[in-house]
Coordinates of C-alpha atoms in Angstrom, one line a residue:
X1 CA -5.3 34.3 -12.8
X2 CA -6.6 37.5 -11.7
X3 CA -5.2 39.2 -8.9
X4 CA -8.3 38.9 -6.6
X5 CA -8.3 35.1 -7.3
X6 CA -8.6 33.3 -3.9
X7 CA -5.9 30.9 -4.9
X8 CA -3.5 33.8 -4.8
X9 CA -4.3 34.8 -1.4
X10 CA -2.5 33.6 1.7
X11 CA -5.7 33.7 3.5
X12 CA -7.2 30.6 1.7
X13 CA -4.2 28.6 2.6
X14 CA -4.4 29.6 6.2
X15 CA -7.9 28.8 6.1
X16 CA -7.3 25.3 4.6
X17 CA -4.5 24.9 7.3
X18 CA -7.0 25.4 10.1
X19 CA -9.3 22.9 8.5
X20 CA -6.7 20.4 8.3
X21 CA -5.7 21.0 11.8
X22 CA -9.2 20.4 13.3
X23 CA -9.4 17.3 11.1
X24 CA -6.1 15.9 12.7
X25 CA -7.0 16.8 16.3
X26 CA -9.1 13.8 17.4
X27 CA -6.0 11.4 16.7
X28 CA -3.5 13.3 18.3
X29 CA -4.1 12.1 22.1
X30 CA -3.7 8.6 20.9
X31 CA -0.4 9.3 18.8
X32 CA 1.2 11.0 21.9
X33 CA 0.4 7.9 23.9
X34 CA 1.9 5.6 21.1
X35 CA 4.9 7.8 21.1
X36 CA 5.4 7.4 24.6
X37 CA 5.0 3.5 24.5
X38 CA 6.4 2.6 21.2
X39 CA 7.6 5.5 19.3
X40 CA 11.2 5.9 20.5
X41 CA 13.1 8.4 18.3
X42 CA 9.7 9.5 16.6
X43 CA 7.2 12.2 16.9
X44 CA 7.6 16.2 16.6
X45 CA 4.8 18.0 18.3
X46 CA 6.5 21.2 19.1
X47 CA 6.6 24.6 17.1
X48 CA 9.7 25.0 15.4
X49 CA 10.3 28.2 17.2
X50 CA 9.3 27.3 20.6
X51 CA 11.1 25.8 23.6
X52 CA 10.8 22.1 23.3
X53 CA 8.7 20.8 26.4
X54 CA 10.1 18.6 28.9
X55 CA 9.2 15.1 27.8
X56 CA 9.0 11.8 29.9
X57 CA 11.9 9.8 28.5
X58 CA 10.8 6.4 26.8
X59 CA 12.5 4.4 29.4
X60 CA 10.7 6.1 32.2
X61 CA 7.3 4.7 30.9
X62 CA 8.6 1.3 29.8
X63 CA 10.1 -1.4 31.7
X64 CA 9.6 -4.4 29.1
X65 CA 10.7 -2.7 25.9
X66 CA 9.8 -5.8 23.6
X67 CA 6.8 -4.4 22.1
X68 CA 8.9 -1.5 20.6
X69 CA 11.3 -4.1 19.2
X70 CA 8.2 -6.0 17.7
X71 CA 7.4 -2.8 15.9
X72 CA 10.9 -2.3 14.7
X73 CA 11.1 -5.9 13.5
X74 CA 7.9 -5.4 11.2
X75 CA 9.6 -2.6 9.6
X76 CA 12.8 -4.2 9.0
X77 CA 11.1 -7.2 7.7
X78 CA 9.0 -5.1 5.5
X79 CA 12.1 -3.6 4.0
X80 CA 13.9 -7.0 3.7
X81 CA 11.0 -8.8 1.9
X82 CA 9.3 -5.8 0.1
X83 CA 12.2 -3.6 -1.0
X84 CA 15.5 -5.4 -0.6
X85 CA 18.5 -3.5 -2.0
X86 CA 20.3 -6.5 -3.5
X87 CA 17.6 -7.5 -5.9
X88 CA 15.4 -5.7 -8.5
X89 CA 12.3 -5.6 -6.6
X90 CA 10.2 -3.6 -9.0
X91 CA 9.8 -3.0 -12.8
X92 CA 7.9 -1.1 -15.3
X93 CA 5.7 -1.9 -18.1
X94 CA 3.2 -0.4 -20.6
X95 CA 0.1 -1.7 -22.3
X96 CA 0.8 -3.9 -25.4
X97 CA 4.4 -3.8 -24.6
X98 CA 6.9 -4.8 -27.4
X99 CA 10.1 -6.5 -26.9
X100 CA 12.2 -3.4 -27.5
X101 CA 10.1 -1.4 -24.7
X102 CA 10.4 -4.5 -22.3
X103 CA 14.4 -4.5 -22.7
X104 CA 14.6 -0.5 -22.3
X105 CA 12.3 -0.5 -19.2
X106 CA 14.0 -3.3 -17.5
X107 CA 17.3 -1.3 -18.0
X108 CA 15.6 1.7 -16.6
X109 CA 14.5 -0.2 -13.6
X110 CA 18.1 -1.4 -13.0
X111 CA 19.4 2.3 -13.2
X112 CA 16.6 3.6 -10.8
X113 CA 17.6 0.6 -8.2
X114 CA 21.1 1.8 -8.3
X115 CA 20.1 5.4 -7.8
X116 CA 17.8 4.2 -4.8
X117 CA 20.7 2.4 -3.2
X118 CA 23.1 5.4 -3.7
X119 CA 20.5 7.6 -2.2
X120 CA 19.8 5.4 0.9
X121 CA 16.2 4.7 0.2
X122 CA 15.9 1.9 2.4
X123 CA 16.8 3.6 5.5
X124 CA 14.0 6.2 4.9
X125 CA 11.5 3.2 3.9
X126 CA 12.4 1.8 7.3
X127 CA 11.1 4.9 9.1
X128 CA 8.1 5.2 6.9
X129 CA 7.0 1.6 7.4
X130 CA 7.7 2.0 11.1
X131 CA 5.5 5.2 11.5
X132 CA 2.8 3.8 9.2
X133 CA 2.3 0.8 11.3
X134 CA 2.4 2.6 14.7
X135 CA 0.5 5.8 13.9
X136 CA -1.4 4.7 10.5
X137 CA 0.1 7.3 8.2
X138 CA 3.5 8.7 7.2
X139 CA 4.7 10.9 4.1
X140 CA 8.0 10.5 2.5
X141 CA 9.3 13.2 0.0
X142 CA 11.3 12.7 -3.1
X143 CA 13.3 15.2 -5.2
X144 CA 16.3 15.4 -7.5
X145 CA 19.7 16.5 -6.3
X146 CA 21.3 18.1 -9.2
X147 CA 24.7 18.6 -7.6
X148 CA 25.0 15.0 -6.6
X149 CA 22.9 13.5 -9.4
X150 CA 20.9 11.1 -7.3
X151 CA 17.7 11.3 -5.3
X152 CA 17.0 13.5 -2.3
X153 CA 14.5 12.0 0.2
X154 CA 12.5 13.8 2.8
X155 CA 11.2 11.9 5.8
X156 CA 8.6 13.3 8.4
X157 CA 7.4 12.2 11.8
X158 CA 4.3 12.1 13.1
X159 CA 3.2 15.6 14.4
X160 CA 5.1 17.5 11.6
X161 CA 2.2 17.4 8.8
X162 CA -1.6 17.7 8.1
X163 CA -3.1 16.0 5.1
X164 CA -6.2 16.1 3.0
X165 CA -7.5 13.8 0.3
X166 CA -9.8 13.7 -2.7
X167 CA -13.2 12.1 -3.4
X168 CA -11.0 8.8 -4.5
X169 CA -9.6 8.6 -1.1
X170 CA -6.1 9.6 -2.4
X171 CA -3.7 12.1 -0.5
X172 CA -3.8 15.3 -2.6
X173 CA -3.0 18.1 0.1
X174 CA -0.2 18.1 2.6
X175 CA 0.7 21.2 5.0
X176 CA 4.3 20.7 6.5
X177 CA 5.4 23.5 9.3
X178 CA 9.2 23.8 9.9
X179 CA 11.8 26.4 11.0
X180 CA 14.1 28.4 8.8
X181 CA 16.6 31.1 9.9
X182 CA 16.6 34.4 8.3
X183 CA 19.8 33.6 6.4
X184 CA 18.1 30.4 5.2
X185 CA 14.9 32.4 4.0
X186 CA 17.1 35.0 2.3
X187 CA 19.1 32.5 0.4
X188 CA 16.3 30.3 -0.7
X189 CA 13.7 32.9 -1.6
X190 CA 15.6 36.2 -1.9
X191 CA 15.9 39.3 0.2
X192 CA 13.0 41.0 -1.6
X193 CA 10.6 38.3 0.2
X194 CA 11.8 39.3 3.7
X195 CA 9.6 41.2 6.2
X196 CA 10.8 44.5 7.6
X197 CA 11.6 42.5 10.9
X198 CA 13.5 40.1 8.9
X199 CA 15.6 42.6 7.1
X200 CA 16.3 44.3 10.6
X201 CA 17.4 40.9 11.7
X202 CA 19.9 40.6 8.9
X203 CA 21.2 44.2 9.3
X204 CA 21.7 43.4 13.1
X205 CA 23.6 40.2 12.1
X206 CA 20.6 38.3 13.9
X207 CA 21.0 35.8 10.9
X208 CA 20.2 32.6 13.1
X209 CA 16.7 33.9 14.2
X210 CA 14.3 31.1 13.5
X211 CA 10.8 31.8 11.9
X212 CA 8.1 29.1 11.4
X213 CA 7.6 28.5 7.7
X214 CA 4.7 26.6 6.1
X215 CA 4.9 24.7 2.9
X216 CA 1.6 23.8 1.6
X217 CA 0.9 21.8 -1.6
X218 CA -2.7 21.0 -2.9
X219 CA -4.6 20.0 -6.1
X220 CA -5.1 22.9 -8.4
X221 CA -9.0 23.1 -8.9
X222 CA -8.7 24.7 -12.2
X223 CA -6.0 22.5 -13.9
X224 CA -6.7 21.9 -17.6
X225 CA -4.6 19.0 -18.8
X226 CA -4.7 20.0 -22.5
X227 CA -3.3 23.6 -21.6
X228 CA -0.5 23.0 -19.2
X229 CA 1.7 25.9 -18.7
X230 CA 3.7 27.7 -15.9
X231 CA 0.4 28.6 -14.2
X232 CA -1.6 25.7 -15.2
X233 CA -0.2 22.6 -13.7
X234 CA -2.0 19.9 -11.6
X235 CA -0.7 21.1 -8.0
X236 CA -0.1 24.4 -6.3
X237 CA 2.9 24.8 -4.0
X238 CA 3.3 27.7 -1.6
X239 CA 5.6 28.8 1.2
X240 CA 4.7 31.4 3.6
X241 CA 5.4 32.6 7.2
X242 CA 3.1 31.1 9.8
X243 CA 2.1 34.6 11.2
X244 CA -1.4 36.1 10.5
X245 CA 0.1 39.5 10.5
X246 CA 2.5 38.8 7.7
X247 CA 0.8 38.8 4.3
X248 CA 1.9 37.3 0.9
X249 CA 4.0 34.2 0.1
X250 CA 7.6 33.5 0.0
X251 CA 7.0 31.3 -3.0
X252 CA 3.8 30.5 -5.1
X253 CA 4.2 28.1 -8.0
X254 CA 2.3 25.3 -9.8
X255 CA 3.9 21.8 -10.4
X256 CA 3.3 18.8 -12.2
X257 CA 4.2 16.4 -9.4
X258 CA 2.9 15.5 -5.7
X259 CA 6.1 15.3 -4.2
X260 CA 5.0 13.5 -1.0
X261 CA 4.3 9.7 -1.1
X262 CA 1.9 9.0 1.9
X263 CA 1.7 5.5 3.1
X264 CA -1.5 4.6 5.0
X265 CA -2.1 1.5 7.1
X266 CA -5.8 1.6 6.1
X267 CA -8.7 3.7 5.1
X268 CA -11.1 5.9 7.3
X269 CA -14.3 6.7 5.7
X270 CA -14.2 10.2 7.3
X271 CA -10.7 11.5 7.3
X272 CA -7.3 10.8 5.5
X273 CA -6.0 9.4 8.8
X274 CA -6.3 5.8 9.8
X275 CA -5.6 3.8 13.0
X276 CA -2.2 2.0 12.8
X277 CA -1.3 -1.2 14.7
X278 CA -0.2 1.2 17.7
X279 CA -3.9 2.1 18.2
X280 CA -4.9 -1.4 18.9
X281 CA -1.7 -2.5 20.9
X282 CA -2.1 0.5 23.4
X283 CA -4.3 -1.4 25.9
X284 CA -2.0 -4.3 25.9
X285 CA 1.2 -2.4 26.1
X286 CA -0.1 -0.4 29.3
X287 CA -1.2 -3.5 30.8
X288 CA 2.2 -5.0 30.2
X289 CA 3.9 -2.1 31.6
X290 CA 1.6 -2.3 34.9
X291 CA 2.4 -5.9 35.2
X292 CA 6.0 -5.5 35.0
X293 CA 5.9 -2.6 37.3
X294 CA 3.8 -4.5 39.9
X295 CA 6.0 -7.6 39.5
X296 CA 9.3 -5.4 40.0
X297 CA 7.8 -3.7 43.1
X298 CA 6.5 -7.2 44.5
X299 CA 9.8 -8.9 44.0
X300 CA 11.8 -6.0 45.7
X301 CA 9.4 -6.1 48.7
X302 CA 9.8 -9.8 49.0
X303 CA 13.5 -9.7 48.7
X304 CA 13.9 -6.6 50.9
X305 CA 10.4 -6.1 52.8
X306 CA 9.8 -3.1 55.1
X307 CA 10.5 -4.1 58.8
X308 CA 9.4 -3.1 62.2
X309 CA 11.3 -3.3 65.3
X310 CA 11.3 -2.1 69.0
X311 CA 12.1 1.4 69.7
X312 CA 15.2 0.0 71.7
X313 CA 16.8 -0.8 68.4
X314 CA 16.6 2.7 67.3
X315 CA 20.0 3.8 68.8
X316 CA 21.8 0.6 68.5
X317 CA 23.8 -0.3 65.7
X318 CA 22.2 -2.7 63.0
X319 CA 23.7 -4.6 60.4
X320 CA 20.8 -5.8 58.0
X321 CA 23.1 -6.6 55.0
X322 CA 23.4 -10.3 53.9
X323 CA 25.4 -12.1 56.7
X324 CA 25.2 -9.1 59.1
X325 CA 24.7 -9.3 62.8
X326 CA 22.5 -7.1 65.1
X327 CA 23.0 -7.7 68.7
X328 CA 19.8 -7.1 70.8
X329 CA 17.9 -8.6 73.7
X330 CA 14.6 -7.9 72.1
X331 CA 13.3 -11.2 71.1
X332 CA 11.0 -9.7 68.3
X333 CA 14.0 -7.9 66.8
X334 CA 13.2 -7.1 63.2
X335 CA 9.8 -8.6 61.7
X336 CA 8.2 -7.7 58.3
X337 CA 5.8 -4.9 58.5
X338 CA 3.4 -6.9 56.4
X339 CA 3.7 -10.1 54.3
X340 CA 3.5 -9.8 50.4
X341 CA 0.9 -12.0 48.9
X342 CA 1.7 -11.7 45.1
X343 CA 1.2 -14.5 42.7
X344 CA 4.4 -14.2 40.7
X345 CA 3.6 -17.2 38.3
X346 CA 0.0 -15.9 37.4
X347 CA 1.9 -12.4 36.6
X348 CA 4.4 -13.9 34.4
X349 CA 1.8 -16.0 32.4
X350 CA -0.1 -12.9 32.0
X351 CA 2.9 -11.0 30.8
X352 CA 3.7 -13.9 28.3
X353 CA 0.0 -13.8 27.0
X354 CA 0.3 -10.1 26.3
X355 CA 3.7 -10.5 24.6
X356 CA 2.3 -13.2 22.4
X357 CA -0.6 -11.1 21.4
X358 CA 1.8 -8.2 20.4
X359 CA 4.1 -10.5 18.7
X360 CA 1.0 -11.7 16.3
X361 CA -0.3 -8.0 16.3
X362 CA 2.9 -6.9 14.5
X363 CA 3.1 -9.8 12.3
X364 CA 6.5 -11.0 13.8
X365 CA 5.2 -14.7 13.7
X366 CA 4.3 -14.4 9.9
X367 CA 7.8 -13.0 8.9
X368 CA 9.4 -15.6 11.3
X369 CA 7.7 -18.3 9.4
X370 CA 8.5 -17.0 5.8
X371 CA 12.1 -16.6 6.9
X372 CA 12.8 -19.6 8.6
X373 CA 11.3 -22.5 6.6
X374 CA 13.5 -25.6 7.2
X375 CA 15.6 -27.1 4.7
X376 CA 14.1 -30.4 4.9
X377 CA 10.6 -29.0 4.0
X378 CA 9.1 -30.0 0.7
X379 CA 8.5 -27.4 -2.0
X380 CA 4.8 -28.1 -1.5
X381 CA 5.1 -27.6 2.3
X382 CA 7.0 -24.3 1.7
X383 CA 4.4 -23.0 -0.9
X384 CA 1.6 -23.8 1.6
X385 CA 3.2 -21.8 4.2
X386 CA 3.8 -18.9 2.0
X387 CA 0.2 -18.9 0.7
X388 CA -1.1 -19.1 4.4
X389 CA 1.2 -16.2 5.4
X390 CA 0.5 -14.1 2.2
X391 CA -3.2 -14.1 2.9
X392 CA -2.6 -12.4 6.3
X393 CA -0.3 -9.8 4.8
X394 CA -1.9 -9.4 1.4
X395 CA -4.1 -6.3 2.4
X396 CA -1.1 -4.8 4.3
X397 CA 1.3 -5.4 1.2
X398 CA -1.3 -4.1 -1.3
X399 CA -1.9 -0.9 0.7
X400 CA 1.8 0.0 1.0
X401 CA 2.2 -0.6 -2.6
X402 CA -0.8 1.6 -3.8
X403 CA -0.1 4.6 -1.5
X404 CA 3.6 4.6 -1.0
X405 CA 5.8 2.4 -3.4
X406 CA 3.7 2.9 -6.4
X407 CA 3.7 6.7 -6.3
X408 CA 7.2 6.7 -5.2
X409 CA 8.3 4.6 -8.2
X410 CA 6.5 6.7 -10.7
X411 CA 8.0 10.0 -9.3
X412 CA 11.4 8.3 -9.3
X413 CA 11.0 7.3 -13.0
X414 CA 9.8 11.0 -14.0
X415 CA 12.8 12.6 -12.0
X416 CA 15.3 10.3 -13.4
X417 CA 14.0 10.9 -17.0
X418 CA 13.8 14.7 -16.5
X419 CA 17.4 14.9 -15.5
X420 CA 18.7 12.7 -18.2
X421 CA 19.4 9.5 -16.2
X422 CA 17.5 7.0 -18.1
X423 CA 19.5 7.3 -21.4
X424 CA 23.1 6.7 -22.6
X425 CA 24.8 5.8 -25.7
X426 CA 23.6 2.4 -25.7
X427 CA 20.0 2.9 -24.2
X428 CA 17.5 5.2 -25.8
X429 CA 13.8 5.3 -25.4
X430 CA 11.7 3.7 -28.0
X431 CA 9.5 6.1 -30.1
X432 CA 6.7 3.6 -29.6
X433 CA 7.0 4.1 -25.8
X434 CA 6.1 7.8 -25.9
X435 CA 2.5 8.6 -24.9
X436 CA 2.0 5.3 -23.3
X437 CA 0.7 4.8 -19.5
X438 CA 3.5 3.7 -17.5
X439 CA 2.7 1.0 -14.9
X440 CA 4.6 -0.6 -12.0
X441 CA 5.3 -4.1 -11.3
X442 CA 6.7 -5.8 -8.1
X443 CA 9.2 -8.6 -8.0
X444 CA 10.4 -8.8 -4.4
X445 CA 10.4 -11.8 -2.4
X446 CA 7.0 -11.1 -1.1
X447 CA 5.5 -9.9 -4.3
X448 CA 6.8 -13.1 -6.0
X449 CA 5.3 -15.3 -3.4
X450 CA 1.9 -13.6 -4.1
X451 CA 2.2 -13.7 -7.9
X452 CA 3.5 -17.3 -8.0
X453 CA 0.1 -18.5 -6.7
X454 CA -1.0 -17.9 -10.4
X455 CA 1.8 -20.4 -11.7
X456 CA 0.8 -23.0 -9.3
X457 CA -2.8 -22.7 -10.7
X458 CA -1.2 -23.2 -14.3
X459 CA 0.8 -26.1 -13.1
X460 CA -2.2 -27.8 -11.5
X461 CA -4.1 -27.3 -14.8
X462 CA -1.4 -28.8 -16.9
X463 CA -1.1 -31.8 -14.6
X464 CA -4.8 -32.4 -15.2
X465 CA -4.3 -32.0 -18.9
X466 CA -1.6 -34.5 -18.7
X467 CA -4.1 -37.0 -17.2
X468 CA -6.8 -36.2 -19.7
X469 CA -4.3 -36.8 -22.5
X470 CA -4.0 -40.3 -21.6
X471 CA -7.7 -40.7 -22.4
X472 CA -8.0 -38.6 -25.3
X473 CA -4.7 -37.3 -27.0
X474 CA -6.3 -34.3 -28.4
X475 CA -6.4 -32.8 -25.0
X476 CA -2.8 -32.2 -25.2
X477 CA -3.5 -29.8 -28.0
X478 CA -5.2 -27.3 -25.6
X479 CA -2.3 -25.7 -24.1
X480 CA -0.5 -22.9 -26.1
X481 CA 3.0 -24.0 -25.0
X482 CA 4.8 -20.9 -26.5
X483 CA 2.3 -18.6 -24.8
X484 CA 2.8 -20.4 -21.5
X485 CA 6.6 -20.2 -22.0
X486 CA 6.2 -16.4 -22.4
X487 CA 4.0 -16.2 -19.5
X488 CA 6.4 -18.2 -17.1
X489 CA 9.2 -16.0 -18.2
X490 CA 7.2 -12.8 -17.2
X491 CA 6.1 -14.2 -14.0
X492 CA 9.6 -15.1 -12.9
X493 CA 11.0 -11.7 -14.2
X494 CA 13.4 -13.4 -16.5
X495 CA 15.8 -11.2 -18.3
X496 CA 14.6 -11.0 -22.0
X497 CA 18.1 -11.5 -23.4
X498 CA 17.8 -15.1 -22.1
X499 CA 14.4 -15.6 -24.0
X500 CA 14.2 -16.1 -27.7
X501 CA 11.8 -13.7 -29.2
X502 CA 8.7 -14.7 -31.5
X503 CA 10.3 -13.0 -34.4
X504 CA 13.6 -14.8 -34.2
X505 CA 11.6 -18.3 -33.4
X506 CA 9.7 -17.6 -36.8
X507 CA 12.8 -16.7 -38.6
X508 CA 14.4 -19.9 -37.2
X509 CA 11.3 -21.9 -38.4
X510 CA 11.4 -20.3 -41.9
X511 CA 15.3 -21.0 -42.1
X512 CA 14.7 -24.7 -40.7
X513 CA 11.9 -25.2 -43.4
X514 CA 14.0 -23.7 -46.4
X515 CA 16.9 -26.0 -45.3
X516 CA 14.7 -28.9 -45.1
X517 CA 13.0 -28.2 -48.3
X518 CA 16.5 -27.9 -49.9
X519 CA 17.5 -31.1 -48.4
X520 CA 14.4 -32.8 -50.0
X521 CA 15.1 -31.3 -53.3
X522 CA 18.7 -32.5 -53.1
X523 CA 17.5 -35.9 -52.1
X524 CA 15.0 -35.9 -55.0
X525 CA 17.6 -34.7 -57.5
X526 CA 20.0 -37.5 -56.3
X527 CA 17.2 -40.0 -56.7
X528 CA 16.4 -38.9 -60.1
X529 CA 20.0 -39.1 -61.3
X530 CA 20.3 -42.5 -59.9
X531 CA 17.1 -43.6 -61.7
X532 CA 18.2 -42.0 -65.0
X533 CA 21.6 -44.0 -64.4
X534 CA 19.9 -47.1 -63.6
X535 CA 17.7 -46.8 -66.6
X536 CA 20.8 -46.2 -69.0
X537 CA 22.5 -49.1 -67.5
X538 CA 19.5 -51.3 -68.0
X539 CA 19.1 -50.1 -71.6
X540 CA 22.8 -50.9 -72.4
X541 CA 22.5 -54.4 -70.7
X542 CA 19.3 -55.0 -72.9
X543 CA 21.3 -54.0 -76.0
X544 CA 24.1 -56.3 -75.4
X545 CA 21.9 -59.2 -74.6
X546 CA 19.8 -58.6 -77.9
X547 CA 23.0 -58.8 -79.8
X548 CA 23.8 -62.2 -78.5
X549 CA 20.2 -63.7 -79.0
X550 CA 19.8 -65.5 -82.3
X551 CA 16.1 -65.2 -82.3
X552 CA 16.4 -61.5 -82.2
X553 CA 18.8 -61.5 -85.0
X554 CA 16.5 -63.7 -87.1
X555 CA 13.7 -61.3 -86.6
X556 CA 15.8 -58.4 -87.3
X557 CA 17.2 -60.3 -90.5
X558 CA 20.8 -60.1 -89.5

């Protein structure tokens, strides 16, 4: 690229950052409210170099914290049913997959699952699911730790990032602002990248001075896949100081991978952001806290109401505690200043109605039904519940898979392969696999519940075939039994070491046919020998009989 290329100028990225900031601004007021009412432990709004503003503590705004618990239950349930650490919840496949490729890719998925567990993926996914549900969007970064030989994950909270997307509604730009000390900047990017002020800070031992750094990554508009090299890769990644008076980059490079996997709860036609459940729940949670506060105030006034008394009591000793006695000649003594007329039962009913709405809004009722099917329930009833609940969760699950889990698993495979974690002495990538398009499959409890719907349709069809076969036996020839056996094994994610391959079955058929042919030949030979022996015996008997027959002897002239 020429030196006057706009992609090599910091100004281009500053302008882009300004555009992304403006795009995010309309969402920020609601995000801040969601953060106050739901998002305990989330949200990062302040500049890395500014003194954090005093914030209203979460518990000062919320009397009833059940809505926050409902949001946390949703995140925990998604982890338990979508990405459980105790089962291989994902896999890889390629078009026209051979058996050798299947076995290798299954082993790869087992290796990657082990790396995920070592790297603590599920704790990061919990945070990502929680923030995506509340705010509508959350990015999770992934890289490889060469020293520890496992994945490194980089979570972010709402307020820390700005995103953009392409014409296909896929996030392809992310700007992230964070703080780094002078020492950290020098160690990572080199002292030659420091400004004169930073160098002075180092000289004066002010190594903990913090500067705001921006990391920007966006799609390279001039990327040519056929001519990939150090300057021609799919994405441009830059680091620079967030100061208009500081020119140049701390780092400028191109990269093949977009390291951020951005989960979105939905799609907005105009921006890459979208409303999460928190947007829709704000009205209810505000009403809930108002009801709870009013109920608390009313209860306190009913139990310990403000009172009025004569001025003569002002200087006398008073005991208004439980069982206390106040001596006075005033017949009015103490009387309530006013009567509290508050319908507590109606308030409690309204609180319960709001909680029920929030419980359903965060899908807690759905996950409760999925995880608490009674042991006495029939398989048909259980399948019916799964189908009904999956209908409600289907769009959510598919969105999380397409925006977060799918890209995450693709990046995980590439990182593990590039760092030698997907080959050993016993497992090598088949040559036929190279150049094929890798696809992700899902095998978690929730994914299996969705995919097994197809199997129920097959089961119903086979039952109908059985009924038709009683009328016309030729109907039983319609199903491809061996093909169905392969289909069931794939849908149930059965280890292929337990499934006999078509080649082995064909060889077994050939061996069985050869053995049957040999047996038939041996039987035929034995029958031939038996026939020959029978004929010889008959001839001998005939000869002996002729010798004793006088008519034969007369004819022969003996």
